[in-house]
Backbone as numpy.savetxt, mean C-alpha at the origin, in Angstrom:
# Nx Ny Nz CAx CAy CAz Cx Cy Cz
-35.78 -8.28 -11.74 -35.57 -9.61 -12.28 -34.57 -10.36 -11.40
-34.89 -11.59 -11.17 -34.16 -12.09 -9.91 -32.84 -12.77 -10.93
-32.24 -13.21 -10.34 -30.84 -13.38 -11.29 -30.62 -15.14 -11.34
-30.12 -15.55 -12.63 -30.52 -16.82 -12.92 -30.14 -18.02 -12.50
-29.47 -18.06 -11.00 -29.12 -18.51 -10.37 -30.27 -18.95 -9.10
-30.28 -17.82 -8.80 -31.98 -17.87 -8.10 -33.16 -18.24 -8.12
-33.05 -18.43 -9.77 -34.28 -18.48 -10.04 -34.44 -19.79 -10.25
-33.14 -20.70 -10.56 -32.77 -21.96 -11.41 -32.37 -22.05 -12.13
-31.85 -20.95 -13.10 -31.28 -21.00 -14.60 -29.33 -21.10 -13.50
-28.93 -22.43 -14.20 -27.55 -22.36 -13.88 -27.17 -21.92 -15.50
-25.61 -21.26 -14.84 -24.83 -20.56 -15.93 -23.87 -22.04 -16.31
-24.07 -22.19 -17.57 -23.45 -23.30 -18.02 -21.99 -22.75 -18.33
-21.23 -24.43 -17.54 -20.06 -24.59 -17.95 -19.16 -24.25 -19.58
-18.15 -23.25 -19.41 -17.54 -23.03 -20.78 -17.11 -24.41 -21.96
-17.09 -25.73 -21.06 -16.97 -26.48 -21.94 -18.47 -27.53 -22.41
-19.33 -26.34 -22.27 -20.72 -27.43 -22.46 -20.76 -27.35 -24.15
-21.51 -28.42 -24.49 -22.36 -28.60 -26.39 -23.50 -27.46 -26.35
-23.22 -27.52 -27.46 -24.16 -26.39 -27.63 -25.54 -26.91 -27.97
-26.60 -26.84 -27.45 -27.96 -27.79 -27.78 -28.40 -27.74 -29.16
-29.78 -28.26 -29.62 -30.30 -28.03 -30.74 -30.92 -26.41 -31.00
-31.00 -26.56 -29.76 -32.18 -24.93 -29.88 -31.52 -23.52 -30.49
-30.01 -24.28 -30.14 -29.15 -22.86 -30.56 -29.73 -22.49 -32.15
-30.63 -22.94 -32.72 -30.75 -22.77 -34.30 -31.50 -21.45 -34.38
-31.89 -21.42 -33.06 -33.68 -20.52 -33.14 -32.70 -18.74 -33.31
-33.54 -18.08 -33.37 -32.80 -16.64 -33.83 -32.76 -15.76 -31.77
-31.75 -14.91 -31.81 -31.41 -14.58 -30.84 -32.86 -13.68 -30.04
-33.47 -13.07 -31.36 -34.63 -11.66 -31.03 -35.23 -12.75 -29.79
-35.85 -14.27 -31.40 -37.02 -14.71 -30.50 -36.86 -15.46 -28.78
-35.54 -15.62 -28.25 -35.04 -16.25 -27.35 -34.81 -15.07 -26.50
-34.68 -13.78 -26.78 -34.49 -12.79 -25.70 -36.18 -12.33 -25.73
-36.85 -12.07 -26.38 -37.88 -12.08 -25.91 -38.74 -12.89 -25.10
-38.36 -14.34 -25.29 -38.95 -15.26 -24.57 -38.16 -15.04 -23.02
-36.91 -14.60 -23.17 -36.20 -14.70 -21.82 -37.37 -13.26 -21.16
-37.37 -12.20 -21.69 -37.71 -11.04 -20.96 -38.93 -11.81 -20.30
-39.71 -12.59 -20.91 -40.99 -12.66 -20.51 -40.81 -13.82 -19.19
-39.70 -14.27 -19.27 -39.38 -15.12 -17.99 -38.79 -16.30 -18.23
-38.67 -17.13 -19.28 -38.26 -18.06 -20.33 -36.96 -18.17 -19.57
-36.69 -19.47 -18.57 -35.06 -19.30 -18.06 -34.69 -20.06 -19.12
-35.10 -21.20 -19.53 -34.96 -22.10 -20.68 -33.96 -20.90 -21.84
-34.96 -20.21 -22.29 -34.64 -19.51 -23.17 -33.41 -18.73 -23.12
-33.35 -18.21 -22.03 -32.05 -17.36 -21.53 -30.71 -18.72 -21.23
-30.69 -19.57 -20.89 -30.05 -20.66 -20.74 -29.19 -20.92 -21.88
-30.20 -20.70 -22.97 -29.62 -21.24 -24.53 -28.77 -20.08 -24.94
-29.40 -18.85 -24.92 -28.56 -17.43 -25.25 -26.92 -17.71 -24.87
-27.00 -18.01 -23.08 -25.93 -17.99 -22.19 -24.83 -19.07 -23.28
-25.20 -20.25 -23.34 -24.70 -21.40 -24.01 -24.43 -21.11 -25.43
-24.95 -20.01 -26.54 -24.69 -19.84 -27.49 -23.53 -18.88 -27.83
-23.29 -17.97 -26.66 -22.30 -16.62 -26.57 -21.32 -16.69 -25.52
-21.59 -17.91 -24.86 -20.27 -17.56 -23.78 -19.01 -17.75 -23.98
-18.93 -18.56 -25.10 -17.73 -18.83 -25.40 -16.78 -17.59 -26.29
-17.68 -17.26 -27.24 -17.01 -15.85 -27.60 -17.11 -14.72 -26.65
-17.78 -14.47 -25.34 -17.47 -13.85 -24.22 -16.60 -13.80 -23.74
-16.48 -15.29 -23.31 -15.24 -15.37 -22.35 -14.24 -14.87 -23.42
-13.74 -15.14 -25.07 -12.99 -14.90 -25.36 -11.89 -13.37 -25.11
-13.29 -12.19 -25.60 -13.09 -11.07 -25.49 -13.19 -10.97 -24.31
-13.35 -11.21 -23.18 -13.05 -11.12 -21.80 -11.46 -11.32 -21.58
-11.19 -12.53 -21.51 -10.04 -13.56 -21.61 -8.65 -12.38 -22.22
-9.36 -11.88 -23.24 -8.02 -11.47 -24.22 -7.66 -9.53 -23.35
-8.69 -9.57 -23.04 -8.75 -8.30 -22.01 -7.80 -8.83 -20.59
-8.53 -9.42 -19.98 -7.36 -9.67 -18.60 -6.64 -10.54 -18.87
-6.29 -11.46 -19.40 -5.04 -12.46 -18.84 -5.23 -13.27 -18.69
-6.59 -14.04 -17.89 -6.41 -14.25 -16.40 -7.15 -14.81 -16.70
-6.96 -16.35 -16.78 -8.15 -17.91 -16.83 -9.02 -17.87 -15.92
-8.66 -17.41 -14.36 -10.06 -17.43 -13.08 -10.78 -16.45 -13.53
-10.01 -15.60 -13.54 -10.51 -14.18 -13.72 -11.40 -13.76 -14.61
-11.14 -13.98 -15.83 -11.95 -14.42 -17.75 -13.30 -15.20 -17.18
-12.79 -16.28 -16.42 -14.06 -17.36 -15.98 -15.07 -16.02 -15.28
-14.84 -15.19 -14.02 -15.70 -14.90 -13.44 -16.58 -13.70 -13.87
-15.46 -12.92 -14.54 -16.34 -11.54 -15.40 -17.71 -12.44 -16.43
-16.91 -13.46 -16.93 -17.84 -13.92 -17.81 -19.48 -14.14 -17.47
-19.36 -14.92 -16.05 -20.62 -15.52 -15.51 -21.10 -13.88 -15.14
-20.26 -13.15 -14.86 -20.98 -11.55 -14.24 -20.84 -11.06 -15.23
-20.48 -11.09 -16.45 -21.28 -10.78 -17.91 -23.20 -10.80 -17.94
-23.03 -12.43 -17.74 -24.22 -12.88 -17.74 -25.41 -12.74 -17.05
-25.11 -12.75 -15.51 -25.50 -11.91 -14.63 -26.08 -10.47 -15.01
-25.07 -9.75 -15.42 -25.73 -8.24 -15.97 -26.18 -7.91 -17.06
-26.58 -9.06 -17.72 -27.37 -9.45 -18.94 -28.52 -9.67 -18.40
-28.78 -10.47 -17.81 -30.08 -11.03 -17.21 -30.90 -10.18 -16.07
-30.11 -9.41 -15.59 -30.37 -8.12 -14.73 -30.68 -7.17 -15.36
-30.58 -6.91 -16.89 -30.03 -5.64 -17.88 -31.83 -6.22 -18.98
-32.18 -7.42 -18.89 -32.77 -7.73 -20.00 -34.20 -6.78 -20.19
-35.07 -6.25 -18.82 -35.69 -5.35 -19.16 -35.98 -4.58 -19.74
-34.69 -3.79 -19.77 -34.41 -2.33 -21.02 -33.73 -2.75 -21.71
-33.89 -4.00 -22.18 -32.78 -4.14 -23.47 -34.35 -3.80 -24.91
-34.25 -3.45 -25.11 -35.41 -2.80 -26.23 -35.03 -3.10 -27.73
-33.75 -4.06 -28.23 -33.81 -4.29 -29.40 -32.81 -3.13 -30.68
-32.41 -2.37 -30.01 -32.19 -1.36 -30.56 -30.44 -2.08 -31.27
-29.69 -2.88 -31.07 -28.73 -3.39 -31.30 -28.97 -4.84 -31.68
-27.95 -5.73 -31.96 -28.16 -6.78 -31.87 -28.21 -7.21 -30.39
-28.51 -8.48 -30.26 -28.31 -8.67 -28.48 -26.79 -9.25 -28.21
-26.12 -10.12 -29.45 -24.60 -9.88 -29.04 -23.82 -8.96 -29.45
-24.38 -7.73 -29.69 -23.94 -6.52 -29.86 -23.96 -5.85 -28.43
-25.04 -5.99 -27.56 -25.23 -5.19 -26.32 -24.81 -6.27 -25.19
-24.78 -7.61 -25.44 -23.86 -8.76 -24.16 -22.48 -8.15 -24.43
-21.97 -8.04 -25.81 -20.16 -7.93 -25.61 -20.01 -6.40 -25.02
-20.93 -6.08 -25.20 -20.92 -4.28 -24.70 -20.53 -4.32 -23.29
-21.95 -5.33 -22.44 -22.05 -5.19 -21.25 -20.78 -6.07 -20.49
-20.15 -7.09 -21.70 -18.70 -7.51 -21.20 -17.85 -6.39 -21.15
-17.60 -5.94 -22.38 -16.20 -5.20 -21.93 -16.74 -4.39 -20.81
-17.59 -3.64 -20.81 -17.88 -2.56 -19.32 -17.31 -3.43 -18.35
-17.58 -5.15 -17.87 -17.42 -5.32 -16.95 -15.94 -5.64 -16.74
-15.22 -5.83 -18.14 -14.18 -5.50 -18.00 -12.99 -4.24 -17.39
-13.23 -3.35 -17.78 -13.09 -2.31 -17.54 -13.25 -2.38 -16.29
-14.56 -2.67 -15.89 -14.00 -2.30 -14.37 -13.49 -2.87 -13.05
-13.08 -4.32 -13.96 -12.30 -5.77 -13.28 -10.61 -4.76 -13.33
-10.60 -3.87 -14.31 -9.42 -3.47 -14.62 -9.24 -1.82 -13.47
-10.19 -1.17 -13.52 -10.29 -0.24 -12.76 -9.63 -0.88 -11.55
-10.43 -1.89 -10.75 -10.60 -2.26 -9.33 -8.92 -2.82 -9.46
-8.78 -3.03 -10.18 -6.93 -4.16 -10.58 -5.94 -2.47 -9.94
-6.23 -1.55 -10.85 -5.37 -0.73 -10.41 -5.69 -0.13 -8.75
-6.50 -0.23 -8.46 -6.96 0.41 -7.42 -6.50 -0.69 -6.43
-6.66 -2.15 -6.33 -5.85 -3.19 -5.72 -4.54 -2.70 -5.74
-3.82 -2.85 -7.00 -2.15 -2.16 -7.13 -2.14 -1.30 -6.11
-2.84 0.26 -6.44 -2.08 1.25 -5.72 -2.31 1.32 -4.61
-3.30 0.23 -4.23 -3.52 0.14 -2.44 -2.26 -0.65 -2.08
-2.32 -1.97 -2.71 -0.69 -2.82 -2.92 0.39 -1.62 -2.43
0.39 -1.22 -3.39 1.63 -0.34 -3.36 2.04 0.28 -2.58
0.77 1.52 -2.47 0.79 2.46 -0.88 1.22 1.78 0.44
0.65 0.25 0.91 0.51 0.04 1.64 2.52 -0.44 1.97
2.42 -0.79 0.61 3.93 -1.58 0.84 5.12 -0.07 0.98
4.93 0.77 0.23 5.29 1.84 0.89 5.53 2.49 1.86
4.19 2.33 2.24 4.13 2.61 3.81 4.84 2.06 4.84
5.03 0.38 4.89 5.32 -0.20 5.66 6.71 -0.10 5.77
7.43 -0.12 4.10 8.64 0.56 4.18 9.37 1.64 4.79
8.38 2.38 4.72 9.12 4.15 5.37 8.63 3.55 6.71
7.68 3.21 7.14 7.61 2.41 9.03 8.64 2.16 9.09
8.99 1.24 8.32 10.45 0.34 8.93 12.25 1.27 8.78
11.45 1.93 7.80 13.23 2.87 7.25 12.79 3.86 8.38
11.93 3.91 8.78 11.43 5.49 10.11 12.40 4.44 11.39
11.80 3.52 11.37 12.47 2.47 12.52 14.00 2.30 12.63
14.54 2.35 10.98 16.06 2.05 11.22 16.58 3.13 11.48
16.02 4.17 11.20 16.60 5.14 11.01 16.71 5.50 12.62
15.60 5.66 13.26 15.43 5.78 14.37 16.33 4.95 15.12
16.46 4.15 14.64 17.43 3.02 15.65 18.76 3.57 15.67
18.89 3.87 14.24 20.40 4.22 13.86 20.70 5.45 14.46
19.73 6.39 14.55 19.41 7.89 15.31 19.95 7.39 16.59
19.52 6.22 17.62 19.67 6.52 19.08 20.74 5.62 19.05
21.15 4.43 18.53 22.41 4.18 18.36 23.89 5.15 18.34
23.56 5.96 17.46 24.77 6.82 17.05 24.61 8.25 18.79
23.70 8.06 18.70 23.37 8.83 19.93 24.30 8.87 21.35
23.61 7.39 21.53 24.12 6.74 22.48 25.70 6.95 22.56
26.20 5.78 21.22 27.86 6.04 21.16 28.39 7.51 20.87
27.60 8.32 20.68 28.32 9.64 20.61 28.62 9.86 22.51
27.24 10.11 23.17 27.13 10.02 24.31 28.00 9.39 25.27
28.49 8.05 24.77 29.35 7.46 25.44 30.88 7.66 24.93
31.19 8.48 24.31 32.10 8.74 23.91 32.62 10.31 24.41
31.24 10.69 24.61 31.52 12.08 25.58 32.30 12.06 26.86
30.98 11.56 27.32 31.43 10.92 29.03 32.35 10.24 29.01
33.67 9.22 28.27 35.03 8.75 28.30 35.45 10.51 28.57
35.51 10.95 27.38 36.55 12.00 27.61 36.24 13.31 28.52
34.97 13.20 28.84 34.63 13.85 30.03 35.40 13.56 31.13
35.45 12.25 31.17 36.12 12.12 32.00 37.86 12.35 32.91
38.29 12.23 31.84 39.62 12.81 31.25 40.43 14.15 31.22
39.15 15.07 31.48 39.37 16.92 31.60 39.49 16.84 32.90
40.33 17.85 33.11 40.51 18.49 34.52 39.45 18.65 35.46
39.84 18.98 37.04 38.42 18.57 37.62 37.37 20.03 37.58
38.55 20.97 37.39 37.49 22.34 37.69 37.38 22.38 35.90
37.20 21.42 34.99 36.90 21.54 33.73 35.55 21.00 33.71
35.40 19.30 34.13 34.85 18.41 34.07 33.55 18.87 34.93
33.69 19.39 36.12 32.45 20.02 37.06 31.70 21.26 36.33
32.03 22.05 35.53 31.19 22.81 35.05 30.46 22.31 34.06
31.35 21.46 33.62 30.37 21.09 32.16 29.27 20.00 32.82
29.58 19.33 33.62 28.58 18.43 34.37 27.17 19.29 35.16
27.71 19.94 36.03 26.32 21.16 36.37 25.78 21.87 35.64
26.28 22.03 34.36 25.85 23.57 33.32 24.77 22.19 32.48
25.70 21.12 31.50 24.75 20.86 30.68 24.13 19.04 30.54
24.79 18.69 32.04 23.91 17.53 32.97 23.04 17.60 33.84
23.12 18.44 34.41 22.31 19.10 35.90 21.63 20.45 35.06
22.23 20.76 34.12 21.33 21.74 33.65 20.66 23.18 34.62
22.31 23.82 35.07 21.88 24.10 36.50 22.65 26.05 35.89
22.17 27.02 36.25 21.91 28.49 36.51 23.29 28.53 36.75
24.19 29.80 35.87 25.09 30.32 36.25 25.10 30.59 37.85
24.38 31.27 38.10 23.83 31.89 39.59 23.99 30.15 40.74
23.82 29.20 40.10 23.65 28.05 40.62 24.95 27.26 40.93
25.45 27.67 39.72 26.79 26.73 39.73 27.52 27.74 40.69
27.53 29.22 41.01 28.50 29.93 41.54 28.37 29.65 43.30
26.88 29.39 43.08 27.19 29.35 44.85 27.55 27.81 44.86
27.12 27.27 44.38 27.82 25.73 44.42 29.34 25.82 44.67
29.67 26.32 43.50 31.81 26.14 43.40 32.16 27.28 44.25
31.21 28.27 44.86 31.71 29.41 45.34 33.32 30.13 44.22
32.74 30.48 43.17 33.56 31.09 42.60 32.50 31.87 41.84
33.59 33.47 41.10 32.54 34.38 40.73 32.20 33.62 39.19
30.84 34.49 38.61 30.11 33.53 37.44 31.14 33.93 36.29
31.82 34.58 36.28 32.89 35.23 34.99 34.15 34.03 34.85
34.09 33.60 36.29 35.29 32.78 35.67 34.63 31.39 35.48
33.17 31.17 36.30 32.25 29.50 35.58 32.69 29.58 34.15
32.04 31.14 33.35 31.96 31.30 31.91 33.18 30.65 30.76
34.63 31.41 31.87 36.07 31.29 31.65 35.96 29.46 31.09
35.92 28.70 32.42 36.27 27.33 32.82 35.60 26.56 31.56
34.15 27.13 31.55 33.07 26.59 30.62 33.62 26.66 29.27
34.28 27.69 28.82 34.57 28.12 26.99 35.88 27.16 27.43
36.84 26.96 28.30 37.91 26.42 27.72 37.70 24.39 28.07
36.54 24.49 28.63 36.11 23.09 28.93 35.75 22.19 27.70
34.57 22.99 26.84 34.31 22.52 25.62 35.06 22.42 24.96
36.05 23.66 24.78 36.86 23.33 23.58 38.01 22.37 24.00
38.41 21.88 25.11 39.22 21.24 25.09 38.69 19.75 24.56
37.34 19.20 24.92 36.67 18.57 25.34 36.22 18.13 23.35
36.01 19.06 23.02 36.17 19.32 21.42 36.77 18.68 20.96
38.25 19.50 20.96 39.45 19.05 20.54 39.95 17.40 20.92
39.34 16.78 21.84 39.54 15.58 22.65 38.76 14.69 21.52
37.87 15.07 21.68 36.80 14.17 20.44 36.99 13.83 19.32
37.38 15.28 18.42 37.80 15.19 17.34 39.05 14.36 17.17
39.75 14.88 17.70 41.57 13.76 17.69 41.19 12.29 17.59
40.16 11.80 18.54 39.93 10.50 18.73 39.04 9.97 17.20
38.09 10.46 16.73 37.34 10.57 15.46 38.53 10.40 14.54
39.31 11.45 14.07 40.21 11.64 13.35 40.97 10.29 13.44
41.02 9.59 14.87 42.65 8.64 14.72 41.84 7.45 14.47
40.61 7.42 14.81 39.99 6.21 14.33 39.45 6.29 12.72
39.33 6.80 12.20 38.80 7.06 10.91 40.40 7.00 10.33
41.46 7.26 10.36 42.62 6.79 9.80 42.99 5.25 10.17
42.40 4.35 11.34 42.59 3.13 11.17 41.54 2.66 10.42
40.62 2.81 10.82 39.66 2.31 9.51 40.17 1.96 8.43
């Protein structure tokens, strides 16, 4: 059944009069519709839409929204009229086929939300991944540059091991023929390099966190 738009049957406006014909009984007007009667189906539409839209309306909220389930009420009425066989009233089986389409104006609502949601989620942790990250190579950096000050500052047979060992990233075996000294005392230079180098850091941390 082609849908009554297509065919020529427009879906009348919620604020239309209701014609004379509305008198006739619903059976004989859905039967005339099954048989092709847009006329007939026209009048149905015009006799029930208004208590449609109601129970639509009172379901979502939503004046556009109420408006469009309604006409796709009607729609799946007129799509639906084949097997409609009588077994109910017929505004017993239109408000039926409303709320269904309610329901699933309401389904798709949450499923909008939690896409909404996810997405805004998402974009959040992007961006908190971002600050964080920022804040990660920030603090990095000034740690880094706070090294190298007091790197600078250690003695020179302090300052050269720690520079070849964990700048140059260079082999006990490496640094010894370099400094020509044996690797026991690199090891020596190395343990009292850090910790001085430590102790340098911390003091400075400590004296700034008391001006703070």
């Amino acid at each position: 059944m082609q849908s009554p738009q297509s065919i020529g049957i427009p879906l009348p406006k919620l604020a239309s009069s209701y014609p004379e014909q509305v008198e006739q009984d619903d059976a004989a007007l859905v039967t005339a519709s099954q048989a092709g009667d847009q006329d007939a189906f026209a009048i149905l539409v015009q006799r029930h839409q208004r208590r449609v839209f109601n129970l639509v309306y009172r379901m979502l909220q939503q004046y556009e929204e109420a408006n469009e389930i309604t006409q796709e009420t009607f729609l799946a009425a007129w799509q639906g009229l084949p097997s409609f066989r009588g077994e109910a009233r017929f505004s017993t089986w239109l408000y039926r086929i409303a709320y269904n389409c309610c329901l699933k104006q309401l389904e798709q609502r949450k499923r909008d939300k939690a896409l909404q949601v996810a997405m805004e989620e998402e974009h959040l942790l992007d961006h908190a991944g971002e600050e964080d990250a920022t804040g990660s190579q920030l603090e990095a950096a000034a740690r880094q540059s706070l090294v190298q000050e007091h790197l600078a500052t250690l003695p020179a047979k302090y300052r050269v091991v720690l520079v070849l060992r964990h700048l140059q990233d260079m082999t006990y075996e490496e640094m010894a023929d370099i400094l020509r000294m044996p690797i026991g005392t690199i090891k020596t230079h190395l343990f009292r390099a850090r910790n001085l180098l430590k102790e340098r850091i911390q003091a400075f941390e400590q004296d700034w966190r008391t001006r703070g």
